[in-house]
mmCIF file of C-alpha atoms (C1' of nucleotides) in Angstrom:
data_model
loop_
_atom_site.group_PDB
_atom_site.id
_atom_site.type_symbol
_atom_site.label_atom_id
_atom_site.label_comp_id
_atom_site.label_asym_id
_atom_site.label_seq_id
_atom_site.Cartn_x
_atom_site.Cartn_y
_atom_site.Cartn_z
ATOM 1 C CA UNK A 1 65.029 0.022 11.436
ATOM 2 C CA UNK A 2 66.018 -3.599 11.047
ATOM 3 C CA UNK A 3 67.916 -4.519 14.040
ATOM 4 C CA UNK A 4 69.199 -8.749 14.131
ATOM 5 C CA UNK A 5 66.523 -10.772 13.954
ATOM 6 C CA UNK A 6 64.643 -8.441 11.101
ATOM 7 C CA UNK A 7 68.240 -8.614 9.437
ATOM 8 C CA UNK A 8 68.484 -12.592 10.048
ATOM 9 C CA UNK A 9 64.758 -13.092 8.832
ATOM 10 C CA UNK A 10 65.678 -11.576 5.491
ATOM 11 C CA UNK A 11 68.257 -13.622 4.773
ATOM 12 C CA UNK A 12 66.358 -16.445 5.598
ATOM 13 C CA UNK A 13 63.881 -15.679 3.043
ATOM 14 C CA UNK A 14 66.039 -14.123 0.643
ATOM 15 C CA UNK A 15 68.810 -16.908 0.573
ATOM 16 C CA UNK A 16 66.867 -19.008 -1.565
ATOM 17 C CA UNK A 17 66.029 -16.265 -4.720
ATOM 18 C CA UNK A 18 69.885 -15.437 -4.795
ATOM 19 C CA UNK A 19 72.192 -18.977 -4.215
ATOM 20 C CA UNK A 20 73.409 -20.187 -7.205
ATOM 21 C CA UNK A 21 72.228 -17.342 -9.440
ATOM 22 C CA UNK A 22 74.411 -15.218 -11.447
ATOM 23 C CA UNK A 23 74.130 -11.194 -10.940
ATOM 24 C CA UNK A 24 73.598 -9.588 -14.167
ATOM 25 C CA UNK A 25 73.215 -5.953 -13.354
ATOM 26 C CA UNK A 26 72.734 -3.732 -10.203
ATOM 27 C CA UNK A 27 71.267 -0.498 -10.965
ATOM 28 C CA UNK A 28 70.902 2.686 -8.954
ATOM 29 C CA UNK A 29 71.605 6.118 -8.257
ATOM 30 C CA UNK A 30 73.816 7.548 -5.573
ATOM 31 C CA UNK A 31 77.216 5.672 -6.289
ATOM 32 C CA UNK A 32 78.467 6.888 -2.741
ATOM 33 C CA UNK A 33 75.469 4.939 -1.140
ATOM 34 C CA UNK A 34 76.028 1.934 -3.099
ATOM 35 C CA UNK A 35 80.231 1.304 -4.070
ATOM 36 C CA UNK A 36 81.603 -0.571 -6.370
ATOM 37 C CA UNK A 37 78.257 -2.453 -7.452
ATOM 38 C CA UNK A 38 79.748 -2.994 -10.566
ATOM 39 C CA UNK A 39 81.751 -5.449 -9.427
ATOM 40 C CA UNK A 40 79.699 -7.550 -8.206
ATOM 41 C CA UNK A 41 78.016 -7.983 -12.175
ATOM 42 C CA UNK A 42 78.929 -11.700 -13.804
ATOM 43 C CA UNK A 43 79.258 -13.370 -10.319
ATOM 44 C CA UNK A 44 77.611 -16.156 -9.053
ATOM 45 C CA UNK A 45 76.135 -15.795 -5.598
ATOM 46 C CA UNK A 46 77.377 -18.645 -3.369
ATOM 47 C CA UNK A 47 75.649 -17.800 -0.339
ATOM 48 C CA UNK A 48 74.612 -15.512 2.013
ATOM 49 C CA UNK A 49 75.248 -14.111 6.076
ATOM 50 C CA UNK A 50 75.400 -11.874 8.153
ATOM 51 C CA UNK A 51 77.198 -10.083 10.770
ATOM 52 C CA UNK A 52 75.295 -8.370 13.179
ATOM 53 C CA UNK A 53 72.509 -6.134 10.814
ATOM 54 C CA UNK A 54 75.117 -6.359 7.923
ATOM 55 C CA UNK A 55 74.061 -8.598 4.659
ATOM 56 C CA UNK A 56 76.294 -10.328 2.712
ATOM 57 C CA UNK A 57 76.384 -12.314 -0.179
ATOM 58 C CA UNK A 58 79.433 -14.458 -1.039
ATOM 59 C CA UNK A 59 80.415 -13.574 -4.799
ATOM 60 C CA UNK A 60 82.472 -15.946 -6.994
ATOM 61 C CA UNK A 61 83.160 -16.043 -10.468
ATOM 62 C CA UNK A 62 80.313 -17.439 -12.671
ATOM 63 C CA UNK A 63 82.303 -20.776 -13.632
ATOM 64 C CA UNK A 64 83.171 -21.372 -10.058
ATOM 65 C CA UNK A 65 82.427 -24.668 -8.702
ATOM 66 C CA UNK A 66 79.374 -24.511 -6.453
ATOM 67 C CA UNK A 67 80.228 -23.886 -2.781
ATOM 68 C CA UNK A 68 83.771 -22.977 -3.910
ATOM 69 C CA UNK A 69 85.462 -20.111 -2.415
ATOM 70 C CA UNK A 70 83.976 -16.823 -2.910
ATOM 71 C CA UNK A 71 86.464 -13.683 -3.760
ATOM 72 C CA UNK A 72 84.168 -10.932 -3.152
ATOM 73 C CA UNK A 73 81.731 -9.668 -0.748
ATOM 74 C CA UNK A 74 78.462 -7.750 -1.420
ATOM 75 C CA UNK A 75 77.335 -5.902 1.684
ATOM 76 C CA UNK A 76 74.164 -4.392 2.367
ATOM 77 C CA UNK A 77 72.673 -2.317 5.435
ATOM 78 C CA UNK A 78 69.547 -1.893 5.497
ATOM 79 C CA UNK A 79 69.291 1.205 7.293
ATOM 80 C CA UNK A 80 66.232 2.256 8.850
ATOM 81 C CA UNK A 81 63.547 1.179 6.433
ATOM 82 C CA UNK A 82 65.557 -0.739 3.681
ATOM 83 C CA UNK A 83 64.046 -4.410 2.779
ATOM 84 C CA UNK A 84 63.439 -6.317 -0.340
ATOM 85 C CA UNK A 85 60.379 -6.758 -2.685
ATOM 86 C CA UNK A 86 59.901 -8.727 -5.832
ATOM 87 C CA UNK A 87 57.889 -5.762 -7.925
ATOM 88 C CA UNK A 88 59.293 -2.070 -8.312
ATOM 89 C CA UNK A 89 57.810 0.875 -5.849
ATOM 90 C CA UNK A 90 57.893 4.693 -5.490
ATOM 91 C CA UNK A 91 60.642 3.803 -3.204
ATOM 92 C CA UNK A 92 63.040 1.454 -5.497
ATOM 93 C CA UNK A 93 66.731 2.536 -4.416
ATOM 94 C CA UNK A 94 68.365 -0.716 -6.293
ATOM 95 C CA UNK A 95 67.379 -3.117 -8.688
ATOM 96 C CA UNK A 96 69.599 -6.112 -8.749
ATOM 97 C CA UNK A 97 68.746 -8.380 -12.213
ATOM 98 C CA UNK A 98 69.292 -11.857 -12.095
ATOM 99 C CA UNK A 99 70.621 -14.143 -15.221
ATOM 100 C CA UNK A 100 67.935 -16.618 -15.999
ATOM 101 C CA UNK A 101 67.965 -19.935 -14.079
ATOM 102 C CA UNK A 102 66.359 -23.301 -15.408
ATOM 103 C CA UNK A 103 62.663 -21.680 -13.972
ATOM 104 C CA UNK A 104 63.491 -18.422 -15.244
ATOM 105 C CA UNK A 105 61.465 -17.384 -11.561
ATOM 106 C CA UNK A 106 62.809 -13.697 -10.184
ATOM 107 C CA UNK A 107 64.671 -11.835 -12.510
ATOM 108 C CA UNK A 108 64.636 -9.008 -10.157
ATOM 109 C CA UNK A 109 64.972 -8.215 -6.734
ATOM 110 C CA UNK A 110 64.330 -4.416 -5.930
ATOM 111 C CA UNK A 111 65.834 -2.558 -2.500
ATOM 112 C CA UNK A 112 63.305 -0.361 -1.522
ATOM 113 C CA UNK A 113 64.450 2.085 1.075
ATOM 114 C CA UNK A 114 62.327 5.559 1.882
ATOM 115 C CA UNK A 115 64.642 6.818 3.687
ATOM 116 C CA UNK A 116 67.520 6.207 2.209
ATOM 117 C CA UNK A 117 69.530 4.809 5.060
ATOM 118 C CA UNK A 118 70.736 1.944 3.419
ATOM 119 C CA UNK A 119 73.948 1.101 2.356
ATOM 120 C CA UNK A 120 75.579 -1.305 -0.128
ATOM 121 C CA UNK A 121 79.072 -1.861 -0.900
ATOM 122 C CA UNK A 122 81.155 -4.548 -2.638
ATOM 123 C CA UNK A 123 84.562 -5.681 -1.250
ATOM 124 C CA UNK A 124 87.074 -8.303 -0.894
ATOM 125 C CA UNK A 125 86.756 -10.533 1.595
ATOM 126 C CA UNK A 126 87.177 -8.789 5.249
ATOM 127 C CA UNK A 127 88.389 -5.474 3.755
ATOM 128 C CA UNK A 128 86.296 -3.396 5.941
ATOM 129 C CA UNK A 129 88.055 0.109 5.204
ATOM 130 C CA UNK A 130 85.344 2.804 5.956
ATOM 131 C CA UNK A 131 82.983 0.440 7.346
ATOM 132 C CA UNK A 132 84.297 0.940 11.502
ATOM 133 C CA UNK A 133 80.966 -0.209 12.712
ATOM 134 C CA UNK A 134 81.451 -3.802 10.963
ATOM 135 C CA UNK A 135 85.249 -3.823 11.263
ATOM 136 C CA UNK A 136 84.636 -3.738 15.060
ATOM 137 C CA UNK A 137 81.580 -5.923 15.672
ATOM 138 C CA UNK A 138 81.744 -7.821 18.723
ATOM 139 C CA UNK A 139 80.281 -11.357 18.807
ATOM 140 C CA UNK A 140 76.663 -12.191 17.368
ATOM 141 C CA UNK A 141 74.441 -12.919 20.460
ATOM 142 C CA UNK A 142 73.530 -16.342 19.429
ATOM 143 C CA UNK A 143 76.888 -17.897 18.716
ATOM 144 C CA UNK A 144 79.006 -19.766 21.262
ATOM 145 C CA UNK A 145 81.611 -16.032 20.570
ATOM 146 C CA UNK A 146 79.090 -13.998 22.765
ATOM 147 C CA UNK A 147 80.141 -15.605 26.277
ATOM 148 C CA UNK A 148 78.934 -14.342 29.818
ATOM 149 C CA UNK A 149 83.073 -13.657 30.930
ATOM 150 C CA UNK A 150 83.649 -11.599 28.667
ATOM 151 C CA UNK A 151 80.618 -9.344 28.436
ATOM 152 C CA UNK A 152 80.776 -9.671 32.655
ATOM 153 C CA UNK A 153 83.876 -8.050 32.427
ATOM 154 C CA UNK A 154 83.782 -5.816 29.529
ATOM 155 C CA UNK A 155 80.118 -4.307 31.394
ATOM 156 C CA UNK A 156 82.028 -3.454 34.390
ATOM 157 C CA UNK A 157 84.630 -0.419 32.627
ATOM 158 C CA UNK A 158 80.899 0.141 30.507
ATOM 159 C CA UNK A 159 79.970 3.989 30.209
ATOM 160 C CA UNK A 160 76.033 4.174 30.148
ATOM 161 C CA UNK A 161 74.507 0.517 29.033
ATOM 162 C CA UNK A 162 72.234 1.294 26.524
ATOM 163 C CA UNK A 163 74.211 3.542 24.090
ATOM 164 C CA UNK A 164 76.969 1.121 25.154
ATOM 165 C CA UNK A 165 74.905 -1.876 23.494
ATOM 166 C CA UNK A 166 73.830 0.140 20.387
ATOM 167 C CA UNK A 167 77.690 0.569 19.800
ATOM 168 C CA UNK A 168 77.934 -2.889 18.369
ATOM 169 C CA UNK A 169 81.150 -3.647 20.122
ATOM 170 C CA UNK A 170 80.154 -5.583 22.837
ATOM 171 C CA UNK A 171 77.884 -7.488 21.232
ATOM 172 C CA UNK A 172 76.299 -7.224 17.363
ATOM 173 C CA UNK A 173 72.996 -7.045 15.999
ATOM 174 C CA UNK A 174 71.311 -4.737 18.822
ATOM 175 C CA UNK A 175 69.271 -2.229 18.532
ATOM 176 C CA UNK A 176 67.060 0.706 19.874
ATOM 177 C CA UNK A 177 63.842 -2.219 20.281
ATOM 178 C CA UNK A 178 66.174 -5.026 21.175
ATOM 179 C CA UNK A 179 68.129 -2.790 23.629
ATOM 180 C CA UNK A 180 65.187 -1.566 25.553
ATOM 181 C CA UNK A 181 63.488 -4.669 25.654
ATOM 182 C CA UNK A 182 66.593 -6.534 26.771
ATOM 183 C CA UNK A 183 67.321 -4.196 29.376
ATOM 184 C CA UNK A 184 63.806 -4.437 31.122
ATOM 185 C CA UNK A 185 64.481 -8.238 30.922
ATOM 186 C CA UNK A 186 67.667 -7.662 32.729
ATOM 187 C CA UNK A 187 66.248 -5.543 34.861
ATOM 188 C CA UNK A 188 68.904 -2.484 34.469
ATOM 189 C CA UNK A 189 68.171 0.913 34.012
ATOM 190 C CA UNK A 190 69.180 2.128 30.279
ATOM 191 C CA UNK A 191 71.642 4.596 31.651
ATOM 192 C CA UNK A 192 73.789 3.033 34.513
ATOM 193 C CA UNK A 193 77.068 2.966 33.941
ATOM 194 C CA UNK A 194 79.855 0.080 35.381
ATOM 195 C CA UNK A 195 77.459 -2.909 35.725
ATOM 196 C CA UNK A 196 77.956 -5.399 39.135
ATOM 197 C CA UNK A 197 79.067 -9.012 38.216
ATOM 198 C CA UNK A 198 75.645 -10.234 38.700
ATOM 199 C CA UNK A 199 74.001 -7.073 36.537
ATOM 200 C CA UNK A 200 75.954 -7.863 33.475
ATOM 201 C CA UNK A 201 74.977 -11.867 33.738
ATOM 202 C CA UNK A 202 71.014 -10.901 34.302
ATOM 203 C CA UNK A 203 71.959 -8.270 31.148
ATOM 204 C CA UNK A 204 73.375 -11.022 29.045
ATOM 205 C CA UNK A 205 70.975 -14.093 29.587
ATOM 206 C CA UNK A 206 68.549 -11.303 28.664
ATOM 207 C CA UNK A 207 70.216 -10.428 25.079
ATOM 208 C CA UNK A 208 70.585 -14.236 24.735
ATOM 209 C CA UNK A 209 66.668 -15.007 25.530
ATOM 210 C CA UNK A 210 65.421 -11.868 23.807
ATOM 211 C CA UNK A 211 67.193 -12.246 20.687
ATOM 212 C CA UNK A 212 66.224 -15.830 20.245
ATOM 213 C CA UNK A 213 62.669 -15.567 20.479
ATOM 214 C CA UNK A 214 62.798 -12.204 18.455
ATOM 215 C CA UNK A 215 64.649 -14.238 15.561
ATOM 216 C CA UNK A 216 62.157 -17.450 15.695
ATOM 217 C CA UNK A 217 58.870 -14.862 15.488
ATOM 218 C CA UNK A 218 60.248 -13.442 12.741
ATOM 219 C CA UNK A 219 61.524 -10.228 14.261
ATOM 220 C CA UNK A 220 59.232 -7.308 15.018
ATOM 221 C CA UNK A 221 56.752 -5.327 12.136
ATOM 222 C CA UNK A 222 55.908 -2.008 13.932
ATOM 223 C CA UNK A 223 52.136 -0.797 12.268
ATOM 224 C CA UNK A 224 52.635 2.483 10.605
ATOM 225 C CA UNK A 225 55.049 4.663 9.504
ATOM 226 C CA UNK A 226 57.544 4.908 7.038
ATOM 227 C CA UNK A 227 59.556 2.035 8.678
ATOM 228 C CA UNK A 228 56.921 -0.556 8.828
ATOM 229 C CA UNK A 229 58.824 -3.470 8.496
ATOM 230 C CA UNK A 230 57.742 -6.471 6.010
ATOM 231 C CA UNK A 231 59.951 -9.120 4.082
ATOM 232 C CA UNK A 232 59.705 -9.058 0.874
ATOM 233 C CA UNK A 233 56.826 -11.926 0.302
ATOM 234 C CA UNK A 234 54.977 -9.207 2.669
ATOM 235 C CA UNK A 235 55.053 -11.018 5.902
ATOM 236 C CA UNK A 236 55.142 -9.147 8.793
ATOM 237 C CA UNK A 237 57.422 -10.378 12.289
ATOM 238 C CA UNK A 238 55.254 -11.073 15.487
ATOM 239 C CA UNK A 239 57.672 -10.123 18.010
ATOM 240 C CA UNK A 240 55.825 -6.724 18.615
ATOM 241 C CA UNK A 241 53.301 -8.953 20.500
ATOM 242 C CA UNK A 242 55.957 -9.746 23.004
ATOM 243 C CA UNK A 243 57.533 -6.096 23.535
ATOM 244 C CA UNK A 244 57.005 -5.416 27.410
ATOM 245 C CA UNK A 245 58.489 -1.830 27.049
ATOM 246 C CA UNK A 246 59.431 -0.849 23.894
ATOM 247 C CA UNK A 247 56.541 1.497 22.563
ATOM 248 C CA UNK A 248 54.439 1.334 25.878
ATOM 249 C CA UNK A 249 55.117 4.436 27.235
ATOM 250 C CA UNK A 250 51.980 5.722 29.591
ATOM 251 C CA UNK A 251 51.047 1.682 29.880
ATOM 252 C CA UNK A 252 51.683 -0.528 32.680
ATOM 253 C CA UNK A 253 54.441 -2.667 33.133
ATOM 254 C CA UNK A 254 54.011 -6.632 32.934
ATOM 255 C CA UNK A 255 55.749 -7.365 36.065
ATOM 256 C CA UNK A 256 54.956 -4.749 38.509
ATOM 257 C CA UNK A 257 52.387 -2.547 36.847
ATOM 258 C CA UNK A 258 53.790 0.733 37.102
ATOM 259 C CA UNK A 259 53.826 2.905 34.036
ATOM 260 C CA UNK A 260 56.153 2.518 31.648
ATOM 261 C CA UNK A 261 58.278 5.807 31.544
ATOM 262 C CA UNK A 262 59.200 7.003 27.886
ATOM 263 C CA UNK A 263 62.748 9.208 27.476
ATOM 264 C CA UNK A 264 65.251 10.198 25.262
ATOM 265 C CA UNK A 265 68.899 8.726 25.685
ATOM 266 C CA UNK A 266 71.956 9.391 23.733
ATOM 267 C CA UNK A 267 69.288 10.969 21.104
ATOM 268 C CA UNK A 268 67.204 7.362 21.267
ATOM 269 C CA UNK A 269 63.661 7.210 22.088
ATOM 270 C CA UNK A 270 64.037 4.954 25.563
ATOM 271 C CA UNK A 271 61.782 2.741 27.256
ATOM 272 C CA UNK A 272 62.092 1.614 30.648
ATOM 273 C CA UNK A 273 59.930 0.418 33.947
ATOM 274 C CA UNK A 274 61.078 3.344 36.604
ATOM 275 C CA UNK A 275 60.399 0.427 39.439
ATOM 276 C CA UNK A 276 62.221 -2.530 38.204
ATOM 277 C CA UNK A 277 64.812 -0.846 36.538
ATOM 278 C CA UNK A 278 66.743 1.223 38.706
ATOM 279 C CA UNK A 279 69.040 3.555 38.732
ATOM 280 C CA UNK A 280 71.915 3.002 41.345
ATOM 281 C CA UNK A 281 73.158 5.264 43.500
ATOM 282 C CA UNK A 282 76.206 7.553 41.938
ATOM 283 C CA UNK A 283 79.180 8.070 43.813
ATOM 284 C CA UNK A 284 79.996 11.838 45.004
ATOM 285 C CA UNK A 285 81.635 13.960 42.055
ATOM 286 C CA UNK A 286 80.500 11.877 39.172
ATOM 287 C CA UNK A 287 78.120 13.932 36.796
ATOM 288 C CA UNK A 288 74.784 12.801 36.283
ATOM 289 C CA UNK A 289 73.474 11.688 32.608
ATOM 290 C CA UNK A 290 70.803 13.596 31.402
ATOM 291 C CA UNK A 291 68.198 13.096 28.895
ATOM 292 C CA UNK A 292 67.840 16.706 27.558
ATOM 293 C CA UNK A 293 66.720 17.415 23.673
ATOM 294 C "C1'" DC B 1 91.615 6.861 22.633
ATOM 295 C "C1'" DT B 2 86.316 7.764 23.938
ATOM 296 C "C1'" DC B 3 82.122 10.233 23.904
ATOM 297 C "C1'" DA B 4 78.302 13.242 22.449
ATOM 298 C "C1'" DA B 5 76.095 15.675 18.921
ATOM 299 C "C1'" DC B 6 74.873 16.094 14.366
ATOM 300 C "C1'" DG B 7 73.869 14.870 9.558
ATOM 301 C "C1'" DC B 8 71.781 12.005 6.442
ATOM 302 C "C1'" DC B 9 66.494 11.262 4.270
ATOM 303 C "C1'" DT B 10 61.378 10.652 3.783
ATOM 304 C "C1'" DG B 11 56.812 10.156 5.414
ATOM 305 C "C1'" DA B 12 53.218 9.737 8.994
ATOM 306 C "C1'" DC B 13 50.966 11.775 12.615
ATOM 307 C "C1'" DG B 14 49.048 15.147 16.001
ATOM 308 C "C1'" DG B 15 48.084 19.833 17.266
ATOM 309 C "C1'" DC B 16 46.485 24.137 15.985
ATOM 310 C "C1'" DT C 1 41.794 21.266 5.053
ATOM 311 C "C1'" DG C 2 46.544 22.793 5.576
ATOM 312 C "C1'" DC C 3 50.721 23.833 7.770
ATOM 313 C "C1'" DC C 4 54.285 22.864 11.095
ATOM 314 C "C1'" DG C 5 56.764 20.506 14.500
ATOM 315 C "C1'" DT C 6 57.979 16.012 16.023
ATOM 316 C "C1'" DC C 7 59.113 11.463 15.593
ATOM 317 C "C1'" DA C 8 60.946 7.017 13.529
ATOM 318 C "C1'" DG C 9 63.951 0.166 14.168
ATOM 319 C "C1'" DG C 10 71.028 3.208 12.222
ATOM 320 C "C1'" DC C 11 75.444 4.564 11.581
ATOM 321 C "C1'" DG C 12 79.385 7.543 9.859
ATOM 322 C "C1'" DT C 13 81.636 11.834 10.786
ATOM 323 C "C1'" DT C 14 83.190 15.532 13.439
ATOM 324 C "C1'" DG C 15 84.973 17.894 17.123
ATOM 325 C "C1'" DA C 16 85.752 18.229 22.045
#
DNA sequence: CTCAACGCCTGACGGC
DNA sequence: TGCCGTCAGGCGTTGA
């Protein structure tokens, strides 16, 4: 579920229960969901980040002086409908404990995760070894890495755009919302292939604007469903009042008023405005891509 | 190498 | 009411 700016949210609002605290147990089932938690017990928590919808808290040793260098890495994915809360639930997956600070506030942190998509591992530094996705993430989409050359150029060889984005490669953090709506921003049909110069710079100021405003509402909290999205202080995102496409399927669309088409691409539910987002004209011989299920 | 399909999981919802 | 099929914000693996 969580694409970047539900991802950045949380550690926004999760930074401040783990900095400076010392882990004093993880606990869960499933040790091939979760690896190596163990190590990760004793250590101080320096900080956190994230790359792309990757978590990561920076572990030293206890003693370490604050803001010192950090020797391990505790990664978390959140899956599809992973998050934080600060009591126990049907759905606990982890429970991290926390050594007692001066306030002796949050002494627990649980991972609750229905589905069970989520992922945790702990690792040296940049030892990504059975973690491709991460080990090949392309630039986050708000940092000066994520430049309009490079994507322009990359988007040209690009096979279909859409399952080219979820890829994380040429940029991180986007996902099935994120894509859709950035690609009715951009104006490009979900499936063309080989963007134009001037496609892939409409397609990236999109990602750019999209993601930013997506990140300052607090990311998106869909109503419903196993994967209705809260942080753990149970505040929902507001970005879902600013989705043009993404779950309107049947309803107009904003700019031009024709209905919003709803498909399936690459096995992804796939919004799109079948008048503003074209698809271009395929050269003889080339196959066409095809939405069957 | 890339690409597409499938597996992993649980729960909510709509149709009958 | 109950059952069944479908769908869901992701990613790792497999096999072509």
């Amino acid at each position: 579920m969580p694409e970047l700016p539900e991802v950045e949210t949380t550690r926004r609002k999760i930074e401040p229960l783990l900095r400076g605290r010392v882990i004093a147990g993880v606990e869960h089932d499933a040790p091939h969901k979760y690896r190596d938690t163990h190590l990760a017990v004793g250590r101080r928590v320096q900080g956190l980040s994230r790359r792309g919808k990757y978590l990561m808290l920076q572990l030293a040793a206890a003693d370490a002086a604050e803001g010192g260098a950090h020797d391990l890495e505790f990664i978390v994915h959140l899956g599809m409908t992973g998050g934080f809360r600060l009591e126990p639930g049907q759905h606990t997956r982890v429970t991290l404990t926390l050594e007692s600070d001066e306030t002796g506030d949050g002494q627990h942190l649980f991972f609750n995760d229905p589905r069970r998509f989520g992922k945790m591992a702990v690792v040296r530094p940049g030892e990504y070894a059975g973690m491709p996705t991460l080990a090949a993430m392309g630039p986050e989409p708000l940092s000066e890495d994520f430049n309009a050359a490079d994507f322009v150029r990359l988007a040209r060889e690009a096979g279909a755009v859409k399952p080219w984005l979820l890829s994380q490669k040429p940029v991180s953090g986007v996902g099935n919302i994120y894509a859709d709506e950035s690609l009715w921003q951009g104006q490009i049909h979900p499936a063309q292939t080989r963007l134009t110069p001037g496609e892939g710079k409409k397609l990236y100021t999109a990602i750019r604007e999209v993601m930013e405003k997506a990140v300052e509402a607090g990311g998106s909290s869909l109503g419903g469903g196993v994967g209705n999205y809260r942080q753990h202080d149970g505040v929902s995102g507001l970005f879902q009042h600013e989705h043009h496409v993404y779950g309107k399927g049947g309803q107009p669309c904003p700019r031009c008023g024709t209905d919003i088409v709803k498909t399936v691409l690459a096995q992804r539910g796939t919004h799109f405005c079948p008048k503003c987002q074209v698809l271009r004209e395929r050269f003889k011989g080339q196959t066409v891509q095809r939405s069957n299920r």
